[in-house]
Coordinates of C-alpha atoms in Angstrom, one line a residue:
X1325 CA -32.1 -64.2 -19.3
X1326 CA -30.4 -64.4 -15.9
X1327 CA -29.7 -67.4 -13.6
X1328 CA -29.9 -65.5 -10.5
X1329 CA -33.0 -62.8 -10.9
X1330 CA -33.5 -60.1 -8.5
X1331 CA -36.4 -62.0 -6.7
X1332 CA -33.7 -64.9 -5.5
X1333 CA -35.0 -65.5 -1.8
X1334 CA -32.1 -65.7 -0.6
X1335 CA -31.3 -61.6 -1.0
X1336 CA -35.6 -60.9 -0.2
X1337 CA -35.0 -60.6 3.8
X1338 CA -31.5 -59.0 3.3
X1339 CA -31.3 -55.0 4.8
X1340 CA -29.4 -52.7 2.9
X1341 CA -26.5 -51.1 5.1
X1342 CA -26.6 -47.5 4.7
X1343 CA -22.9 -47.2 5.8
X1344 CA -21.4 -49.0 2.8
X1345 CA -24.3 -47.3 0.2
X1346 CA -22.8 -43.6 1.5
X1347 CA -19.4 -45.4 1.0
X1348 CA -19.7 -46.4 -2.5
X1349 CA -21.3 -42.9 -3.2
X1350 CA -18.1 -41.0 -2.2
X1351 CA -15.8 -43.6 -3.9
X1352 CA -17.8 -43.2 -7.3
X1353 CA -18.0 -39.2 -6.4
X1354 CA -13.9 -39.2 -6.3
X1355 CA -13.9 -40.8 -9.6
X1356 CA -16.0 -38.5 -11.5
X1357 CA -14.5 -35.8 -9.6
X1358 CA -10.7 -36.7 -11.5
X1359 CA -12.2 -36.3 -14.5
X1360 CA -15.2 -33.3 -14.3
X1361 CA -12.3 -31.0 -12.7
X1362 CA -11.6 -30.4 -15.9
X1363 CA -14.2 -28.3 -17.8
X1364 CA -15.4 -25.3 -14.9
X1365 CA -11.7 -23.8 -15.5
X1366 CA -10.8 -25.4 -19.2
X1367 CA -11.7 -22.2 -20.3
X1368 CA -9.3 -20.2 -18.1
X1369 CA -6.4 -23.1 -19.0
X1370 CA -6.5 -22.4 -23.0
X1371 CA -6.6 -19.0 -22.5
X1372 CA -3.5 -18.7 -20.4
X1373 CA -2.0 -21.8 -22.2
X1374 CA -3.2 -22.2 -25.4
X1375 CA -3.5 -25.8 -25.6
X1376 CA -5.8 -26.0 -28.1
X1377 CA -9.2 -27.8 -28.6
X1378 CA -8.0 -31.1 -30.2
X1379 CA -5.1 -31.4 -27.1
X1380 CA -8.1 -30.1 -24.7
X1381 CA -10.1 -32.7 -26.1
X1382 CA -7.3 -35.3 -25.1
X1383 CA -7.4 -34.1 -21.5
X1384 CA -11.0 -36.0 -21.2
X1385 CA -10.5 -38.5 -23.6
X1386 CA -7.6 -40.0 -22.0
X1387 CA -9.4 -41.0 -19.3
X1388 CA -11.6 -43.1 -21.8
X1389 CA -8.6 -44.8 -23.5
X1390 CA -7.6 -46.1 -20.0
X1391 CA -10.9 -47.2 -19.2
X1392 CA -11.7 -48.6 -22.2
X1393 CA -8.7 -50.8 -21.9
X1394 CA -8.8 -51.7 -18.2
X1395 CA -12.3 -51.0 -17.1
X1396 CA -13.7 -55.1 -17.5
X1397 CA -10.0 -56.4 -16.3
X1398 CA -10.4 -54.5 -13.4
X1399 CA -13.7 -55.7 -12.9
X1400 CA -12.7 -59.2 -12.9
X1401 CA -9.8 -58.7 -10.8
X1402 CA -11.1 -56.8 -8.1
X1403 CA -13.8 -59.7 -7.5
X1404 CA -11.1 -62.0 -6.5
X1405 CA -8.7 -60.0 -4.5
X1406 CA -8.6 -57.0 -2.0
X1407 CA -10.9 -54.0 -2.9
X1408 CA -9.6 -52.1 0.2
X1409 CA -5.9 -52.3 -2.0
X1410 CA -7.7 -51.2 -5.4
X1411 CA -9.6 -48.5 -3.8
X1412 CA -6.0 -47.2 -1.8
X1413 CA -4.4 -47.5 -4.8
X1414 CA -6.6 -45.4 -6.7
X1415 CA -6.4 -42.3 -4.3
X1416 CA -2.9 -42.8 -4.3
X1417 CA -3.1 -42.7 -8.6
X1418 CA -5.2 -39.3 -7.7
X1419 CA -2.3 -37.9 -5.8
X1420 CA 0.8 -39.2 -8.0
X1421 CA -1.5 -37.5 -11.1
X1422 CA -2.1 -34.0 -9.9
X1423 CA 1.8 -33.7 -9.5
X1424 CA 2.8 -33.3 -13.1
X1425 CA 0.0 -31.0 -13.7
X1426 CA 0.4 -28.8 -10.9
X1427 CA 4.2 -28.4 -11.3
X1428 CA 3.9 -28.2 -15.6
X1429 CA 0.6 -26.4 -16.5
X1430 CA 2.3 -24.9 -19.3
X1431 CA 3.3 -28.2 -20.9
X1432 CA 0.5 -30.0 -22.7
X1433 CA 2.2 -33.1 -22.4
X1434 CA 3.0 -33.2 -18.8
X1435 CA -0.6 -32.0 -18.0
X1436 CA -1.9 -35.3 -20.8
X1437 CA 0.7 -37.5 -18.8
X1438 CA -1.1 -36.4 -15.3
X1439 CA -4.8 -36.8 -16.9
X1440 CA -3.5 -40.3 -17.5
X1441 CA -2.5 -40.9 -14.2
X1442 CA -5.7 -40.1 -13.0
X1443 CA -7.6 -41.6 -15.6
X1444 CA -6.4 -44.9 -14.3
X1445 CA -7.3 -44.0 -11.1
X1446 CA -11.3 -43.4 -12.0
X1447 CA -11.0 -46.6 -13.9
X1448 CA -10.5 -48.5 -10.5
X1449 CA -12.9 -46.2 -8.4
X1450 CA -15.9 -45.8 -11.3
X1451 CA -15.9 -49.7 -11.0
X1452 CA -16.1 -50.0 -7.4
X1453 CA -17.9 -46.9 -6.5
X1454 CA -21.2 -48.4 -8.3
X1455 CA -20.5 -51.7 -7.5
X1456 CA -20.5 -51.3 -3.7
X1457 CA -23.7 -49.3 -3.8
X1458 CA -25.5 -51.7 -5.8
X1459 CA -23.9 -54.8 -3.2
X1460 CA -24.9 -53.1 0.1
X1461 CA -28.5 -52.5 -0.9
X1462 CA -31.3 -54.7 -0.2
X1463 CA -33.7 -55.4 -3.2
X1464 CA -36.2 -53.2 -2.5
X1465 CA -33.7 -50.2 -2.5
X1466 CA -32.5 -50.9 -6.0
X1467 CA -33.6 -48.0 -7.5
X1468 CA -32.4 -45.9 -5.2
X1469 CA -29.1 -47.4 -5.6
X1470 CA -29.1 -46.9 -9.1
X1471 CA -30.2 -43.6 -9.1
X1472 CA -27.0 -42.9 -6.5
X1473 CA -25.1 -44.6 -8.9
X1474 CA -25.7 -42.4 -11.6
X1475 CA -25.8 -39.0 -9.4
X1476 CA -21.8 -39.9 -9.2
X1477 CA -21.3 -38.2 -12.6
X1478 CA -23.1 -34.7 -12.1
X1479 CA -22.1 -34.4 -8.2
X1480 CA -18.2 -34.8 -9.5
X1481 CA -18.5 -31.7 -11.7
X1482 CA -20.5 -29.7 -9.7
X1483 CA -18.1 -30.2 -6.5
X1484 CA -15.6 -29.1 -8.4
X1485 CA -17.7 -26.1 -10.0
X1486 CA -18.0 -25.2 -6.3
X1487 CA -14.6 -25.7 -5.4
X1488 CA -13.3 -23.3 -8.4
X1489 CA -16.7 -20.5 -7.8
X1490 CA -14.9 -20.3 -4.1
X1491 CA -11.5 -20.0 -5.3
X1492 CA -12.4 -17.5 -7.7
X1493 CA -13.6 -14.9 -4.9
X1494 CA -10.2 -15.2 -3.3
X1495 CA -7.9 -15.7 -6.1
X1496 CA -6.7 -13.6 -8.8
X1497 CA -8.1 -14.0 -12.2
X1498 CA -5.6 -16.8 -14.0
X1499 CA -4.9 -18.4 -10.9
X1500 CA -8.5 -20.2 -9.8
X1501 CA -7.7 -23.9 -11.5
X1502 CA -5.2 -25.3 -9.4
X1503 CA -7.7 -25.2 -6.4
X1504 CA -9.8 -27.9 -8.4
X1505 CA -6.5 -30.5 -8.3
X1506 CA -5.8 -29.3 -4.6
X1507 CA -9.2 -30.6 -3.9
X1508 CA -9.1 -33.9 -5.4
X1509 CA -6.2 -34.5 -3.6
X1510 CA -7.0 -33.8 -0.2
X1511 CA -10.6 -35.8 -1.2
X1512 CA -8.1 -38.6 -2.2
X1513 CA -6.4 -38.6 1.0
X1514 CA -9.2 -38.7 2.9
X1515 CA -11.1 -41.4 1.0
X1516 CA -8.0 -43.5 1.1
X1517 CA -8.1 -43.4 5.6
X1518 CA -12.1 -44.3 5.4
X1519 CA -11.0 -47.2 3.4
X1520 CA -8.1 -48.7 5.4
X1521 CA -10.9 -47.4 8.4
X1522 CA -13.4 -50.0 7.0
X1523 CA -11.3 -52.5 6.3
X1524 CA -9.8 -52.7 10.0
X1525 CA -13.6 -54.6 10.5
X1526 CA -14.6 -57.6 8.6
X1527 CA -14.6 -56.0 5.1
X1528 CA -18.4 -56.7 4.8
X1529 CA -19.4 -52.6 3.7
X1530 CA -16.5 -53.1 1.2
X1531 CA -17.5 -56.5 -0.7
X1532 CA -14.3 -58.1 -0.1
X1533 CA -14.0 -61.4 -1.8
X1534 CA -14.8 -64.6 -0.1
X1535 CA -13.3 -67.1 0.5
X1536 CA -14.2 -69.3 -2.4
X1537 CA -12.8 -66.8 -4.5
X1538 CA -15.1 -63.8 -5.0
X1539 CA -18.4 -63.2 -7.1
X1540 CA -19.0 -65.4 -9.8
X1541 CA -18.2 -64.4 -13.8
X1542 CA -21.1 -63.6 -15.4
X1543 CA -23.5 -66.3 -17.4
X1544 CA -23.6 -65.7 -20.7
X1545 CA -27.7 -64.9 -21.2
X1546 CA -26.7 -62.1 -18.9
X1547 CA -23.6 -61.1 -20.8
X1548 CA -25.6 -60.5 -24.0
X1549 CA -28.1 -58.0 -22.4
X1550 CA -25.4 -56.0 -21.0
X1551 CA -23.5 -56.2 -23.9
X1552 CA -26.1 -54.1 -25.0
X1553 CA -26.7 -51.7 -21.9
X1554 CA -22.7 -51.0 -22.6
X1555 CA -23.3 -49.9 -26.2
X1556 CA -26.3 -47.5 -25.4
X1557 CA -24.4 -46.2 -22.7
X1558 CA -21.7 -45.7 -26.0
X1559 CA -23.7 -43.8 -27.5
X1560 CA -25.1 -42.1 -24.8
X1561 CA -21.6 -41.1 -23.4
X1562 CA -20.5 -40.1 -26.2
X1563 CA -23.2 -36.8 -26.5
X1564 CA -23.4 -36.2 -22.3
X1565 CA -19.0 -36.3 -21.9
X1566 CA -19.4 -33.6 -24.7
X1567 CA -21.7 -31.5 -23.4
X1568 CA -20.3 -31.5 -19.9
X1569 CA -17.1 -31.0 -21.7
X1570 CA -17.4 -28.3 -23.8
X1571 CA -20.4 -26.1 -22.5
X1572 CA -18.7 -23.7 -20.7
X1573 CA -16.4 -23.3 -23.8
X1574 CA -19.2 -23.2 -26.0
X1575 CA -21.0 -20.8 -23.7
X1576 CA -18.2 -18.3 -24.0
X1577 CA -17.1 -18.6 -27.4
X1578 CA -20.6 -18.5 -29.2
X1579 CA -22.7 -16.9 -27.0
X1580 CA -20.6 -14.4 -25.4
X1581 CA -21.1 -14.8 -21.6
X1582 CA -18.2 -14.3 -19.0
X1583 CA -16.6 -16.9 -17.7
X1584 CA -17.8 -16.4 -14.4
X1585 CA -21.8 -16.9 -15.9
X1586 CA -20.3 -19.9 -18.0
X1587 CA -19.7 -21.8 -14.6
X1588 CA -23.3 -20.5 -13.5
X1589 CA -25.1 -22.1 -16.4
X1590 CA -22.7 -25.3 -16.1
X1591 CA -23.1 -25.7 -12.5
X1592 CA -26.9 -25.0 -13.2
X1593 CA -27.3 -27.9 -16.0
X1594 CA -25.1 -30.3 -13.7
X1595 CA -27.5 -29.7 -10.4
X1596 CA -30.4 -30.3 -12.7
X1597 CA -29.1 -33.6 -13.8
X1598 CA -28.2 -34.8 -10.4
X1599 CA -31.9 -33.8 -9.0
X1600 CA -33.3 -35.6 -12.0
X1601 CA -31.0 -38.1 -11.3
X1602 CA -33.1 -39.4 -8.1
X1603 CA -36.1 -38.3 -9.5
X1604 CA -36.2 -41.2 -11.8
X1605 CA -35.8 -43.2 -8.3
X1606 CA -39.2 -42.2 -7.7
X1607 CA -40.4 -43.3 -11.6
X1608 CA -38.4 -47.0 -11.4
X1609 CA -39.9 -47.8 -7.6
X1610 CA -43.4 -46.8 -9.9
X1611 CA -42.8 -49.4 -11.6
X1612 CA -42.5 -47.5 -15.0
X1613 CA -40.8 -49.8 -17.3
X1614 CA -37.2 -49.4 -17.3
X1615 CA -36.1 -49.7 -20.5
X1616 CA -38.9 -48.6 -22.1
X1617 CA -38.8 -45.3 -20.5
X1618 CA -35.1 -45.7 -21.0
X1619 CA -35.8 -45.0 -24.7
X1620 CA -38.3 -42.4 -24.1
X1621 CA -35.8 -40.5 -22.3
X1622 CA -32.6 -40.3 -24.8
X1623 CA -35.3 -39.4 -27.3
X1624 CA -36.4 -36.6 -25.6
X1625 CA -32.4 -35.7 -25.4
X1626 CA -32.1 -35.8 -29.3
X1627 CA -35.0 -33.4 -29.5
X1628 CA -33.5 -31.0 -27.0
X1629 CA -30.0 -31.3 -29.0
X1630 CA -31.0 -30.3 -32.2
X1631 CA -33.1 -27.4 -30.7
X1632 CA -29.9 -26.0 -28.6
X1633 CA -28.9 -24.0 -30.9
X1634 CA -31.7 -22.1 -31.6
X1635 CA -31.9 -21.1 -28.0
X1636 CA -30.6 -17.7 -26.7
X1637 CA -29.1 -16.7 -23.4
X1638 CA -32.6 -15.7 -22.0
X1639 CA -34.8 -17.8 -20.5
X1640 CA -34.6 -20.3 -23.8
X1641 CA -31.1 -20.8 -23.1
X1642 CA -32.6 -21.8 -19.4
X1643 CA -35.5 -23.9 -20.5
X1644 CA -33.5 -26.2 -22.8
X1645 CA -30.4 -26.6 -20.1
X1646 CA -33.0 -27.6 -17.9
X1647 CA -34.7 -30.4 -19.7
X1648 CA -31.3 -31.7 -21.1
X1649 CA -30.9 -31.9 -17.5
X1650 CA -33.9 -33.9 -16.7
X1651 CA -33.5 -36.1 -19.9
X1652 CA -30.0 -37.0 -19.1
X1653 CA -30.6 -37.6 -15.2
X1654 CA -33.2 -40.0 -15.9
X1655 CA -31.1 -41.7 -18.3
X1656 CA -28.0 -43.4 -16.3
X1657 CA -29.9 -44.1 -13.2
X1658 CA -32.0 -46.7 -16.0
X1659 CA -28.4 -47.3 -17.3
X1660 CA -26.7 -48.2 -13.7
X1661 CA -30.2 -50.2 -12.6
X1662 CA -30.4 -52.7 -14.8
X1663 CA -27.0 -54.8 -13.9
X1664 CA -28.6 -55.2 -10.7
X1665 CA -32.5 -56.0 -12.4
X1666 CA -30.7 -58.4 -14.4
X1667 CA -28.3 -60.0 -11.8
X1668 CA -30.1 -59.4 -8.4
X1669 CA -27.9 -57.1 -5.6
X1670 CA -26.0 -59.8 -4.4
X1671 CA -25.2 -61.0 -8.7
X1672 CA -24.5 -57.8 -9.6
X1673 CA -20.5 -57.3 -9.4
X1674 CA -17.5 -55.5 -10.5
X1675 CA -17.4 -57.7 -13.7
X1676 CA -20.8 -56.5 -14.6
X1677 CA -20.0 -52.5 -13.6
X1678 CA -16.8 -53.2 -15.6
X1679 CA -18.8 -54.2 -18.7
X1680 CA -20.7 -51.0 -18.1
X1681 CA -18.1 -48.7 -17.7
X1682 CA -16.4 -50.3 -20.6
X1683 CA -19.1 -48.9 -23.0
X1684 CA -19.2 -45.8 -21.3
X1685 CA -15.2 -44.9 -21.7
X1686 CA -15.5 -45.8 -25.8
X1687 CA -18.1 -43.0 -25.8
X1688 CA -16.2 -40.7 -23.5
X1689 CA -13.5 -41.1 -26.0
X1690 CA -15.3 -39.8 -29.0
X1691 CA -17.1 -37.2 -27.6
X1692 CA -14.9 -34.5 -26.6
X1693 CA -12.8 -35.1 -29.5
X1694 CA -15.2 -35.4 -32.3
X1695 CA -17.7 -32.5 -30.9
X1696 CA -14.7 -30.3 -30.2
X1697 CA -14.0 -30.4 -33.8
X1698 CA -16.8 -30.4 -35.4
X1699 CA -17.7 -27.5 -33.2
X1700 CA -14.7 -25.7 -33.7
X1701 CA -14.5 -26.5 -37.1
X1702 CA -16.2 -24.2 -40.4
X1703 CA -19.4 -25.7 -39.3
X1704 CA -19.8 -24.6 -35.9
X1705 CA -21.0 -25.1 -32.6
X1706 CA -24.5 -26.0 -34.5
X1707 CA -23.7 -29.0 -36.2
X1708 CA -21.7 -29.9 -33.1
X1709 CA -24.6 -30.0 -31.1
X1710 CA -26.1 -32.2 -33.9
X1711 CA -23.9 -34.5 -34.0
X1712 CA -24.1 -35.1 -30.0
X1713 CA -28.2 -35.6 -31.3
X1714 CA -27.1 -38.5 -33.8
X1715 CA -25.4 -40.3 -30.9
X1716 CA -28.4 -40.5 -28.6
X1717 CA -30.7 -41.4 -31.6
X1718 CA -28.5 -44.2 -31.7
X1719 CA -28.3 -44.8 -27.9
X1720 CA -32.2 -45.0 -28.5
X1721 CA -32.2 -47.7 -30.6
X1722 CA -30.0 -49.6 -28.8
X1723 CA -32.5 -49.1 -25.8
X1724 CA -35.0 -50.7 -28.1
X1725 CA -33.2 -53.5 -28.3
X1726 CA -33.1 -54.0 -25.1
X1727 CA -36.5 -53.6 -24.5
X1728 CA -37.2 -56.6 -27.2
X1729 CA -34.3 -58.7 -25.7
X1730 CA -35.8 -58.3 -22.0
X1731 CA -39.4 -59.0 -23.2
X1732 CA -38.5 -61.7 -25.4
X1733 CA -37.1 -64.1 -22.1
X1734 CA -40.1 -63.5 -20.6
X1735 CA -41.5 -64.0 -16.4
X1736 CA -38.7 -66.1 -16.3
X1737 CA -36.0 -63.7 -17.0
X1738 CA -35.9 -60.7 -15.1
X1739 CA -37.6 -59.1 -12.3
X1740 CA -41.3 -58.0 -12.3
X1741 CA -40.3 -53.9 -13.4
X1742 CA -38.0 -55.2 -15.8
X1743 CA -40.0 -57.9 -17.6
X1744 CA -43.1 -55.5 -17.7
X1745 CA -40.4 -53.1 -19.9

C-alpha cells in the first residue's frame, strides 16, 4: 500500500523534538481557534443582529469553501517553498480578517467577507499545524502525535469559550463577542514572532524544504487509501462542525437554557472531546486496531445522535454530551494517525494533511448549512440531529472500507497496528 511504511529504518533511531511537536500544536490550535470563535457568542450576534440561520450558517461554512478549494494546493506548495512565509502569512490573514468584522458587526456581508479572510488563513495553518507534529515525532510517538493533532479542533473552541466566559464577567451583556476576535489576534501576533523566532535557526522544528525540493508527492497506492480517510472524515465533519456549530443555539432555542449555561454545556462537550482526544493515544499505542476501532467509534456517535433528542437538561442531557464527547475524540485522532501509519513520520507531509483537510472542509461545508435548516425548519431540532446521525453512518462505512483496503495489502503494506486493523 505504501512505498515508504512507518517501520523504514531509517526514521527507527530518529527522537522526536518536543519543541517543534508543542509548535505544530499552537499553529493547528490558531487555526481551529479562527473558526470555533464563532459559536460560544453566535447566539448573542443573531440576537443583537439578526443575521439569520442560513447567513449564520455561512459564517462557518465559508471557511470550508476556502479549504476545500485551497487545502491540497497548499499542501503541495508549502512542501517546496518556505513554511516560515505560509505560516506568517496566515497570522497576518488572522489579523487583516478580524478588521471588517470588528468595525461592521452589523453588516452580514462585511462580517462573511472577514470569515473569508480568516478562512483562508486556517486553510494554511490547519495544513501545517498537523503536518509539523506528525514530522517532528519519532515513530514510536505516533499516536501521540495524532491524538495532538486532533485535540487542535476542541482546544480552539474551548479557548475561545474561555476567552468569551471571562469577558462576560466584565462586560455588559451584548458586548462579550468581540473579546473572542481580540484574542485571535493578539494569538496571531504572537504565533507569527515564534515563527520568524524559529526560523532565525536552521528551520529544522519547522520542516523547511530541502534542498532537492521538499517532500516527495505522494505514490499513488497511498493516494487511494487517503482518498478514502478524506471521505470519512466528509462525512464525519459534516455531523461534528454541526454540532459544535449549532449546540449552543440549539441549547437555547429548544431547551430553554440561558446563554450563560449554553456556553457551560458547550465548553463541557468540547473539554470532553479533547480528553478523549488523548485518550485514544493510550488505545492506538495498545495496539487496538485503528481503523477497526475507527468504525466502532462513529457508530457509537450515530447511536448517541439519534438518542439526543430524547434527552433532557438533567443528567440525560449530561450523559449523552458526554459520550458524543468520547465518541468524537476518539474519532480524529484515528483520522489524523493514519497519514503517518501509512506514509511513516518522515512520508507523511503537507500534501498528505492537505488531502485530509480537503475532505474535512466538504463536510464543514454542509454541516452547518444543512443542519441549521433542517433544524430550523417545520421539522425541528429532532430531525436535525438525525440527519447529523445519517452522515456518521456513512463516515462508518467508509471506515470499513478502509479497514478491507488496509487488510487487503497485507504485512507488506502498512505498519504492524495498522495491518492488524
Amino acid at each position: 500500500m505504501t512505498d515508504r511504511p512507518a517501520s523504514d529504518p531509517r526514521e527507527l533511531g530518529r527522537r522526536s523534538d518536543w519543541t517543534g511537536i508543542a509548535f505544530g500544536l499552537c499553529v493547528a490550535l490558531l487555526a481551529a481557534y479562527q473558526q470555533l470563535k464563532l459559536p460560544p457568542v453566535l447566539p448573542e450576534m443573531l440576537d443583537r443582529f439578526d443575521y439569520g440561520p442560513e447567513l449564520a450558517g455561512g459564517f462557518m461554512s465559508v471557511f470550508a469553501v476556502i479549504g476545500l478549494g485551497l487545502s491540497l494546493k497548499i499542501g503541495l506548495a508549502m512542501q517546496r517553498q518556505s513554511t516560515a512565509a505560509w505560516l506568517v502569512a496566515g497570522c497576518v490573514l488572522v489579523v487583516v480578517g478580524a478588521m471588517p468584522i470588528l468595525a461592521w458587526p452589523q453588516s452580514g456581508w462585511a462580517v462573511l467577507a472577514g470569515r473569508a479572510l480568516e478562512g483562508l488563513a486556517m486553510a494554511i495553518l490547519a495544513v501545517a499545524g498537523p503536518t509539523l507534529m506528525t514530522r517532528n515525532a519519532a515513530p514510536r510517538h505516533l499516536p501521540l502525535a495524532a491524538a495532538l493533532s486532533a485535540t487542535w479542533i476542541p482546544l480552539g473552541g474551548l479557548v475561545a469559550t474561555l476567552i468569551g466566559r471571562a469577558a462576560e464577567s466584565v462586560l455588559p451583556a451584548g458586548s462579550v463577542w468581540p473579546s473572542v476576535w481580540w484574542g485571535g489576534v493578539i494569538l496571531a501576533v504572537g504565533m507569527a514572532l515564534w515563527t520568524l523566532y524559529l526560523a532565525r535557526g536552521d528551520g529544522r522544528r519547522l520542516a523547511l524544504p530541502t534542498a532537492k525540493g521538499g517532500a516527495p508527492d505522494l505514490p499513488p497506492s497511498a493516494r487511494r487509501v487517503l482518498t478514502l480517510v478524506a471521505l470519512c472524515f466528509s462525512f464525519w465533519a459534516l455531523q461534528n462542525i454541526a454540532v459544535l456549530s449549532w449546540l449552543p443555539e440549539y441549547l437555547v432555542a429548544d431547551r430553554g437554557l440561558d446563554h450563560a449555561s449554553a456556553k457551560e454545556m458547550y465548553g463541557l462537550t468540547v473539554a470532553a472531546i479533547a480528553a478523549c482526544n488523548l485518550f485514544a493515544a493510550i488505545l492506538l499505542t495498545s495496539g487496538l486496531p485503528i481503523a477497526r476501532l475507527l468504525a466502532a467509534v462513529l457508530a457509537g456517535q450515530v447511536v448517541v445522535l439519534f438518542l439526543g433528542p430524547f434527552a433532557g437538561t438533567d443528567w440525560t442531557g449530561i450523559a449523552v454530551l458526554l459520550a458524543y464527547g468520547f465518541f468524537a475524540g476518539v474519532t480524529p485522532t484515528c483520522l489524523f494517525a493514519l497519514p503517518g501509519r501509512i506514509l511513516g513520520p518522515g512520508g507523511a507531509g503537507t500534501a498528505a494533511f492537505g488531502m485530509l483537510m480537503s475532505g474535512r472542509n466538504l463536510g464543514v461545508l454542509a454541516g452547518p448549512i444543512v443542519v441549521g435548516w433542517v433544524g430550523s425548519s417545520a421539522l425541528g431540532w429532532s430531525a436535525g440531529w438525525w440527519t447529523a446521525a445519517m452522515s456518521t453512518l456513512c463516515a462508518t462505512a467508509a471506515a470499513l472500507a478502509i479497514h478491507r483496503r488496509i487488510r487487503a495489502a497485507g504485512p507488506k503494506g502498512d505498519s504492524p497496528q495498522a495491518v492488524r486493523s
